[in-house]
């Protein structure tokens, strides 16, 4: 079902992109949902299991770490809740499946600070509510999912009635449409349709750094030897922490001492890595790669009884993997039915003492070498390459956080569609992280300017939030389709000026659109105008714009910097 759902979304991702409310050339809801789903499927296929609980858990973790954009984060939360709903179950009936869908909705709504109806949340909510009702009447899961698809489509069709901007533009919600495609894939699988999934991400750039090369082509249907050939470059003996251990501690039974997570974590780190400790009431889930499994179990037994213990020898796995590349393995099917765990782990680094760490660290998101250089000059430690056209994933933010040795980290997402992924990463890592809700590049730059190294976290947060509130941001790009918004008739190919999240100007000419945009932005005055030129901005157009400013807004101080950003010819700030 998941493979078929992912395939359905993959085939319709561009259509979902086209439903973006703004007629800008960077609508990316379909791309974000597709990349998120692809990450989940890749993780699931790496750890296939006959247990729906295990499969859902692995899928959930893959989606969580690969989530991009608001739509991707919400999608990951829907399946995270579903995973919780089927926990401990190898198989599910119609009632359990429906309840798991409802659990997904509950989790997603909790993850969104201010849920907006008329979005993917509404589609998921209505479909799950209907599923719970229908499950009382039929034990047939196929029939249940058919009802889910039908109700999801009905809810999608009504999204314009709940969100005025959708009705104004004449489209349904893009995230909701993406979810409908996934559900349709579920149904196709249950009806005996194909479950093949091929995801080609050859044009997806790496998000780890501005200079990083493009990601390799990922084909989910490649043969096993193609997936594992890279392992041949690793010597089996180089696997230092060879025992992959996963177990649970029941703190309510047999405890010899109170459980202290930090103490236990430090003890495990002496002879292990890839440590994950998740405490839930009286149960602690432990994952660790260790040289000394006996010592790990001895340490853990101090806190309670150990249950569901799984220990795998990764050197033996590697030998089997290499053997499988060159012939049939004698052990290939021996453990085919063994429970599996996610290959995604969250290594816990042993950090230096606090007095040896920098007090602050910064992460920002930007596109364009010029803008990246500006952020670097302002002391930003890591600039993730990304923006409206390509949102960093939760994993990208986690990697960036772990790369910085600092007592407190600030993240500047610089795009409203990136904030949720940044916050999700901040919740996962065990670090002091503050996500400032910067929605534009100028807001991020203003926040960085306002930062004071000698001030406290609280004071700096206030200073930067104040700076964010006092800067006006504008962007100029071109329309990709005809539409009508806020009494403006917009034609495909014409330029549009955006300020405060609204299209406020449109003309056939770039400079004319810039002038109208600046007039709007300067209606209430402004002392400093900063212009960031895009990669397609021409020098003569910029000179013309500066000449116009000198004549019509002579009192304002104007600064021009080469931003190098794609899509947007100009990014403008007024302070």
XYZ file of C-alpha atoms in Angstrom:
575
model
C 0.000 0.000 0.000
C 2.788 2.407 0.911
C 4.735 1.688 -2.271
C 1.635 2.206 -4.372
C 0.715 5.381 -2.482
C 4.209 6.774 -2.948
C 4.100 5.927 -6.644
C 0.752 7.660 -7.052
C 2.083 10.819 -5.405
C 5.309 10.649 -7.395
C 3.448 10.525 -10.713
C 1.287 13.514 -9.790
C 3.840 15.651 -7.929
C 4.027 18.292 -10.666
C 0.260 18.647 -10.723
C 0.271 19.151 -6.961
C 2.958 21.816 -7.450
C 0.739 23.528 -9.991
C -1.994 23.959 -7.376
C 0.178 26.398 -5.445
C -1.987 29.434 -4.680
C 0.616 31.983 -5.726
C 1.309 31.924 -9.483
C 5.068 31.957 -8.820
C 7.513 29.572 -10.537
C 8.484 27.819 -7.319
C 5.351 26.084 -6.084
C 6.797 23.076 -4.312
C 4.150 21.305 -2.222
C 4.227 18.285 -4.522
C 8.025 18.219 -4.533
C 8.223 18.427 -0.755
C 5.626 15.726 -0.170
C 7.224 13.521 -2.799
C 10.745 13.869 -1.356
C 9.396 13.230 2.142
C 7.521 10.124 1.008
C 10.532 8.910 -0.964
C 12.727 9.163 2.135
C 10.204 7.136 4.105
C 9.900 4.472 1.412
C 13.684 4.161 1.078
C 13.949 3.533 4.815
C 11.040 1.105 4.786
C 12.464 -0.898 1.895
C 15.822 -1.120 3.634
C 14.108 -2.738 6.642
C 11.183 -4.719 5.278
C 9.080 -6.643 7.783
C 5.921 -8.712 7.788
C 4.818 -6.821 10.902
C 2.709 -3.742 10.214
C 3.940 -2.222 13.500
C 7.583 -2.554 12.520
C 6.940 -1.389 8.969
C 4.981 1.635 10.161
C 7.673 2.497 12.708
C 10.467 2.395 10.148
C 8.397 4.325 7.604
C 7.577 6.928 10.252
C 11.232 7.460 11.114
C 12.183 7.783 7.454
C 9.439 10.330 6.860
C 10.348 12.233 10.020
C 14.003 12.662 9.079
C 13.289 13.330 5.410
C 10.405 15.773 5.961
C 10.625 18.943 3.844
C 8.359 21.958 3.965
C 5.175 22.330 5.960
C 3.352 19.773 3.831
C 6.144 17.220 4.294
C 6.278 17.758 8.054
C 2.505 17.362 8.371
C 2.646 14.215 6.217
C 5.351 12.797 8.479
C 3.232 13.546 11.540
C 0.200 11.799 10.025
C 2.222 8.612 9.628
C 3.953 9.098 12.966
C 0.563 9.014 14.648
C -0.505 6.064 12.476
C 2.605 4.214 13.656
C 1.624 4.817 17.267
C -1.854 3.571 16.486
C -0.616 0.182 15.248
C 2.196 -0.236 17.771
C 2.594 -3.849 18.831
C 0.360 -5.216 16.080
C 1.598 -7.588 13.389
C -1.740 -7.362 11.560
C -4.647 -4.924 11.724
C -8.348 -5.206 11.050
C -10.605 -2.495 9.712
C -11.325 -0.972 13.119
C -7.641 -0.838 14.063
C -6.706 0.649 10.702
C -9.351 3.358 11.056
C -8.250 4.148 14.605
C -4.652 4.434 13.425
C -5.712 6.968 10.791
C -7.407 8.952 13.560
C -4.264 8.706 15.695
C -2.341 10.203 12.775
C -4.741 13.122 12.556
C -4.502 13.752 16.305
C -0.698 13.791 16.129
C -0.603 16.110 13.117
C -2.988 18.634 14.659
C -0.872 18.738 17.830
C 2.245 19.412 15.755
C 0.764 22.524 14.123
C 0.651 25.561 16.400
C -2.271 27.185 14.571
C -4.064 24.570 12.451
C -5.767 26.033 9.376
C -8.869 24.355 8.007
C -9.119 23.914 4.269
C -5.697 22.266 4.110
C -4.224 18.747 4.187
C -5.212 18.636 7.865
C -8.896 18.963 6.999
C -8.704 16.282 4.305
C -6.965 13.880 6.704
C -9.395 14.685 9.531
C -12.554 14.137 7.486
C -11.223 10.919 5.956
C -10.203 9.487 9.341
C -13.472 10.455 11.004
C -15.399 8.727 8.242
C -13.133 5.673 8.474
C -13.853 5.246 12.190
C -17.585 5.404 11.428
C -17.484 2.989 8.471
C -15.269 0.484 10.317
C -18.237 -0.283 12.585
C -20.152 -1.546 9.565
C -17.609 -3.523 7.565
C -14.617 -5.762 8.376
C -13.332 -5.359 4.800
C -10.239 -3.131 4.776
C -10.454 -2.692 1.016
C -14.003 -1.400 1.332
C -12.907 0.826 4.214
C -10.071 2.410 2.197
C -12.430 2.936 -0.746
C -14.648 4.941 1.618
C -11.587 6.834 2.895
C -10.643 7.825 -0.644
C -14.182 8.939 -1.444
C -14.479 11.048 1.712
C -10.983 12.512 1.211
C -11.986 13.609 -2.292
C -15.175 15.190 -0.951
C -13.209 17.029 1.734
C -10.674 18.179 -0.848
C -13.422 19.558 -3.085
C -14.695 21.632 -0.154
C -11.345 23.167 0.784
C -12.053 26.347 -1.255
C -15.134 26.918 0.906
C -12.971 26.844 4.046
C -9.994 28.828 2.781
C -11.040 31.960 0.854
C -7.755 32.320 -0.992
C -8.323 28.929 -2.640
C -11.761 29.994 -3.879
C -10.355 33.300 -5.095
C -7.749 31.546 -7.220
C -10.004 28.632 -8.181
C -7.951 25.694 -6.906
C -8.192 23.040 -4.193
C -5.566 22.714 -1.478
C -2.321 21.308 -2.857
C -1.343 19.352 0.276
C -4.799 17.841 0.503
C -4.560 16.795 -3.146
C -1.223 15.132 -2.453
C -2.750 13.141 0.403
C -5.642 12.055 -1.822
C -3.132 10.688 -4.347
C -1.469 8.671 -1.582
C -4.796 7.252 -0.443
C -5.690 6.416 -4.050
C -2.436 4.459 -4.264
C -3.398 2.582 -1.109
C -6.682 1.562 -2.683
C -5.082 0.551 -5.978
C -2.808 -1.831 -4.091
C -5.694 -3.398 -2.182
C -7.549 -3.880 -5.454
C -4.620 -5.797 -6.892
C -2.908 -2.995 -8.787
C 0.835 -2.601 -9.281
C 2.934 -1.578 -6.269
C 6.107 -0.669 -8.148
C 7.767 2.553 -7.021
C 10.594 4.231 -8.930
C 11.777 7.588 -7.632
C 14.274 9.488 -9.760
C 15.839 12.304 -7.721
C 18.682 13.007 -10.132
C 17.768 16.674 -10.285
C 17.450 17.104 -6.521
C 20.389 19.146 -5.192
C 22.106 18.242 -1.939
C 21.037 20.396 0.982
C 24.057 19.957 3.217
C 26.027 22.918 1.948
C 25.923 25.502 -0.855
C 28.877 23.905 -2.587
C 27.737 20.309 -2.236
C 27.382 18.319 -5.477
C 24.052 17.146 -6.753
C 22.640 14.059 -5.093
C 23.049 10.793 -7.007
C 20.200 9.221 -8.888
C 18.170 7.016 -6.547
C 16.285 4.163 -8.157
C 14.178 2.330 -5.606
C 13.856 -0.744 -7.817
C 17.555 -1.387 -8.420
C 18.899 -4.848 -7.693
C 20.440 -5.666 -4.347
C 24.000 -5.671 -5.670
C 23.582 -2.109 -6.923
C 22.394 -0.975 -3.505
C 25.265 -2.619 -1.656
C 28.245 -2.137 -3.979
C 29.495 0.777 -1.920
C 29.854 -1.613 1.032
C 32.599 -3.428 -0.850
C 34.825 -0.407 -0.231
C 34.520 -0.902 3.536
C 36.672 -3.493 5.287
C 34.713 -5.657 7.681
C 37.359 -5.232 10.373
C 36.920 -1.443 10.216
C 33.490 -1.727 11.843
C 34.583 -0.686 15.311
C 31.339 -0.872 17.282
C 30.222 -4.172 15.853
C 27.207 -5.097 17.993
C 23.954 -3.380 17.027
C 21.820 -3.562 20.174
C 18.201 -2.662 20.778
C 16.182 -3.428 23.887
C 13.771 -1.958 26.417
C 14.229 -1.316 30.134
C 11.183 -1.786 32.346
C 11.924 0.726 35.104
C 9.032 -0.545 37.242
C 10.616 -3.952 37.808
C 13.940 -4.996 39.306
C 15.479 -1.516 39.522
C 18.578 -1.261 41.736
C 19.008 2.486 41.264
C 17.002 5.446 39.877
C 17.223 5.907 36.116
C 19.279 8.949 35.080
C 19.439 9.378 31.320
C 22.564 11.556 31.200
C 24.472 9.166 33.459
C 23.446 6.130 31.388
C 24.230 7.887 28.114
C 27.776 8.785 29.216
C 28.393 5.227 30.374
C 27.246 3.809 27.015
C 29.386 6.305 25.096
C 32.626 4.915 26.577
C 32.480 1.857 24.340
C 29.665 2.701 21.920
C 28.093 5.120 19.498
C 24.787 5.679 17.640
C 23.056 5.976 21.006
C 19.318 6.601 21.198
C 17.476 6.697 24.524
C 13.722 7.251 24.449
C 11.914 7.295 27.800
C 8.136 6.839 27.967
C 6.686 6.495 31.476
C 8.256 3.348 32.975
C 9.780 2.100 29.716
C 13.083 3.198 28.170
C 13.941 2.206 24.607
C 17.687 1.768 24.106
C 19.624 1.627 20.847
C 23.433 1.488 20.788
C 26.310 0.169 18.688
C 28.837 -1.257 21.157
C 32.092 -3.175 21.428
C 30.990 -4.782 24.703
C 27.363 -5.959 24.637
C 27.663 -7.710 27.990
C 28.748 -4.480 29.653
C 25.814 -2.636 28.080
C 23.344 -5.171 29.460
C 24.982 -5.048 32.900
C 24.694 -1.256 32.934
C 21.063 -1.351 31.826
C 20.013 -3.980 34.385
C 20.791 -1.548 37.185
C 17.688 0.416 36.185
C 15.202 -2.407 35.694
C 14.329 -5.588 33.826
C 15.354 -5.916 30.164
C 12.791 -6.964 27.568
C 12.668 -7.487 23.772
C 16.436 -7.745 23.432
C 17.883 -7.810 19.887
C 21.625 -7.964 19.204
C 23.054 -8.115 15.679
C 26.700 -8.537 14.703
C 27.307 -5.864 12.057
C 30.578 -7.445 10.937
C 28.684 -10.655 10.213
C 26.017 -8.637 8.395
C 28.751 -7.017 6.321
C 30.323 -10.375 5.440
C 26.903 -11.670 4.371
C 26.339 -8.523 2.354
C 29.637 -8.880 0.509
C 29.044 -12.582 -0.026
C 25.624 -11.840 -1.452
C 27.169 -9.572 -4.066
C 29.212 -12.418 -5.490
C 27.018 -15.422 -4.916
C 24.237 -16.929 -2.853
C 24.660 -16.660 0.902
C 24.231 -19.812 2.943
C 22.571 -17.733 5.660
C 20.374 -15.667 3.356
C 17.012 -16.847 4.664
C 17.830 -18.023 8.185
C 16.697 -14.834 9.869
C 14.163 -13.712 7.262
C 11.419 -13.462 9.858
C 13.450 -11.685 12.539
C 12.083 -8.315 13.717
C 13.876 -5.374 12.177
C 14.605 -1.844 13.319
C 15.136 1.401 11.489
C 18.563 2.029 9.980
C 18.157 5.679 10.845
C 19.948 6.427 14.070
C 20.682 9.619 15.868
C 24.303 9.561 17.068
C 24.798 11.319 20.351
C 28.138 13.120 20.295
C 30.158 13.425 23.480
C 30.505 17.197 23.670
C 33.325 19.091 25.359
C 32.633 20.813 28.687
C 30.418 23.899 28.460
C 33.277 26.244 29.302
C 35.142 25.033 26.199
C 32.181 25.630 23.879
C 31.283 28.828 22.060
C 28.288 30.498 23.701
C 26.299 30.781 20.464
C 26.006 29.183 17.059
C 23.891 30.101 14.021
C 22.255 28.229 11.145
C 20.562 30.048 8.269
C 18.875 28.950 5.036
C 19.597 30.821 1.809
C 19.954 30.452 -1.943
C 22.511 32.384 -3.956
C 26.240 32.704 -3.329
C 25.994 36.424 -2.655
C 23.389 35.975 0.077
C 25.401 33.099 1.532
C 28.473 35.345 1.686
C 26.452 38.044 3.462
C 25.318 35.583 6.109
C 28.848 34.234 6.535
C 30.131 37.789 7.035
C 27.556 38.217 9.808
C 28.929 35.226 11.710
C 26.517 32.506 10.590
C 28.212 29.127 11.151
C 26.254 27.001 8.667
C 24.283 28.246 5.676
C 22.047 25.503 4.316
C 21.466 25.849 0.613
C 17.726 26.092 0.149
C 14.681 28.296 0.058
C 11.294 28.312 -1.576
C 12.431 26.125 -4.456
C 14.127 23.472 -2.345
C 13.379 23.146 1.351
C 15.955 21.535 3.674
C 14.773 18.379 5.400
C 14.581 17.694 9.114
C 17.733 15.581 8.729
C 19.563 18.476 7.049
C 18.868 20.662 10.074
C 19.900 17.898 12.494
C 23.198 17.428 10.645
C 23.824 21.171 10.746
C 23.026 21.345 14.469
C 25.350 18.457 15.278
C 28.173 20.057 13.278
C 28.292 23.136 15.532
C 29.923 23.057 18.968
C 28.054 25.753 20.854
C 26.036 26.049 24.043
C 22.993 27.580 22.313
C 21.978 27.559 18.662
C 19.745 29.934 16.717
C 18.134 28.858 13.426
C 16.988 31.366 10.795
C 14.737 29.422 8.340
C 14.060 32.545 6.215
C 10.973 30.987 4.644
C 7.564 30.219 6.135
C 7.608 26.789 4.488
C 10.803 25.791 6.280
C 9.960 26.772 9.855
C 8.171 23.516 10.755
C 11.064 21.316 9.610
C 13.494 23.470 11.615
C 11.313 23.202 14.721
C 10.932 19.459 14.247
C 14.719 19.083 14.155
C 15.084 21.253 17.261
C 12.687 18.953 19.129
C 14.549 15.796 18.106
C 18.085 16.817 19.094
C 19.087 17.133 22.710
C 20.543 20.608 22.310
C 19.496 24.128 23.282
C 18.038 25.444 20.027
C 15.878 28.481 19.307
C 14.097 28.689 15.949
C 13.416 32.315 15.042
C 10.450 32.451 12.691
C 12.129 34.442 9.924
C 10.049 34.156 6.765
C 12.276 36.110 4.353
C 15.963 36.640 3.635
C 15.812 40.307 4.795
C 14.268 39.251 8.107
C 17.114 36.802 8.648
C 19.744 39.414 7.818
C 18.137 41.937 10.171
C 18.040 39.346 12.958
C 21.715 38.521 12.455
C 22.606 42.229 12.569
C 20.698 42.641 15.850
C 22.501 39.781 17.610
C 24.794 40.766 20.507
C 27.405 38.174 21.529
C 27.653 39.391 25.146
C 23.898 39.307 25.817
C 21.839 36.425 27.220
C 19.750 34.025 25.142
C 16.541 35.728 26.278
C 17.826 39.231 25.479
C 19.148 38.193 22.087
C 15.879 36.486 21.235
C 14.016 39.703 22.034
C 16.499 41.838 20.068
C 16.268 39.647 16.995
C 12.492 39.285 17.105
C 12.212 43.079 17.331
C 14.482 43.438 14.293
C 12.381 40.918 12.368
C 9.204 42.864 13.131
C 10.623 46.157 11.885
C 11.810 45.097 8.438
C 9.571 44.996 5.350
C 10.393 42.384 2.742
C 9.643 42.341 -0.976
C 10.387 40.012 -3.876
C 10.026 40.341 -7.633
C 9.527 37.336 -9.878
C 7.265 36.332 -12.792
C 3.855 34.676 -12.967
C 3.536 31.146 -14.317
C -0.214 31.275 -14.955
C -3.126 33.660 -15.327
C -5.029 34.361 -12.140
C -6.830 37.030 -10.184
C -5.811 37.954 -6.644
C -6.703 40.925 -4.427
C -8.234 42.857 -7.351
C -5.120 42.306 -9.475
C -5.412 40.612 -12.864
C -2.209 38.639 -13.261
C -1.064 37.304 -16.621
C 1.351 34.454 -17.202
C 4.789 35.817 -18.021
C 4.173 39.189 -16.385
C 6.285 40.263 -13.444
C 4.800 40.313 -9.963
C 5.870 42.153 -6.814
C 5.242 40.461 -3.459
C 5.252 42.213 -0.086
C 4.130 40.853 3.252
C 3.114 37.602 1.614
C 0.755 39.304 -0.839
C 1.052 40.165 -4.523
C 0.804 43.956 -4.582
C 2.069 44.811 -8.068
C 2.168 43.360 -11.566
C 3.237 44.727 -14.960
C 4.788 43.459 -18.157
C 8.126 45.101 -17.289
C 10.538 44.233 -14.504
C 11.483 47.794 -13.585
C 7.851 48.938 -13.624
C 6.906 46.147 -11.225
C 9.850 47.015 -8.956
C 8.762 50.666 -8.864
C 5.179 49.831 -7.943
C 6.374 47.392 -5.291
C 8.694 49.972 -3.729
C 5.938 52.585 -3.700
C 3.790 50.162 -1.704
C 6.600 49.247 0.667
C 7.448 52.928 1.298
C 3.887 54.135 1.885
C 4.570 54.456 5.613
C 8.102 55.709 5.156
C 11.488 54.032 5.345
C 15.049 55.152 5.862
C 17.092 52.282 4.452
C 16.422 50.303 1.274
C 18.504 47.197 0.582
C 18.331 45.524 -2.818
C 19.660 42.005 -3.443
C 20.060 41.331 -7.157
C 19.160 37.897 -8.506
C 21.135 35.765 -10.908
C 19.049 36.993 -13.871
C 19.032 40.703 -12.924
C 20.646 42.923 -15.562
C 22.931 45.775 -14.628
C 21.072 48.301 -16.759
C 17.759 47.408 -15.078
C 19.307 47.839 -11.648
C 20.767 51.218 -12.656
C 17.369 52.302 -13.952
C 15.759 51.310 -10.643
C 18.367 53.269 -8.656
C 17.784 56.340 -10.828
C 14.040 56.099 -10.197
C 14.636 55.834 -6.442
C 16.857 58.924 -6.461
C 14.015 60.888 -8.050
C 11.021 59.539 -6.141
C 12.456 58.536 -2.748
C 15.510 60.732 -2.457
C 15.542 60.717 1.363
C 16.093 56.973 1.628
C 19.563 55.447 1.843
C 19.944 52.724 -0.788
C 22.309 49.758 -0.693
C 22.731 47.214 -3.491
C 24.327 43.789 -3.052
C 24.713 40.899 -5.459
C 22.535 38.136 -4.041
C 22.771 35.616 -6.857
C 19.430 34.043 -5.918
C 17.428 32.131 -8.543
C 13.742 32.764 -9.373
C 13.591 36.206 -7.758
C 15.121 38.997 -9.846
C 15.204 41.240 -6.793
C 14.787 40.791 -3.062
C 14.145 44.120 -1.361
C 14.064 45.203 2.277
C 12.851 48.493 3.749
C 13.694 49.603 7.293
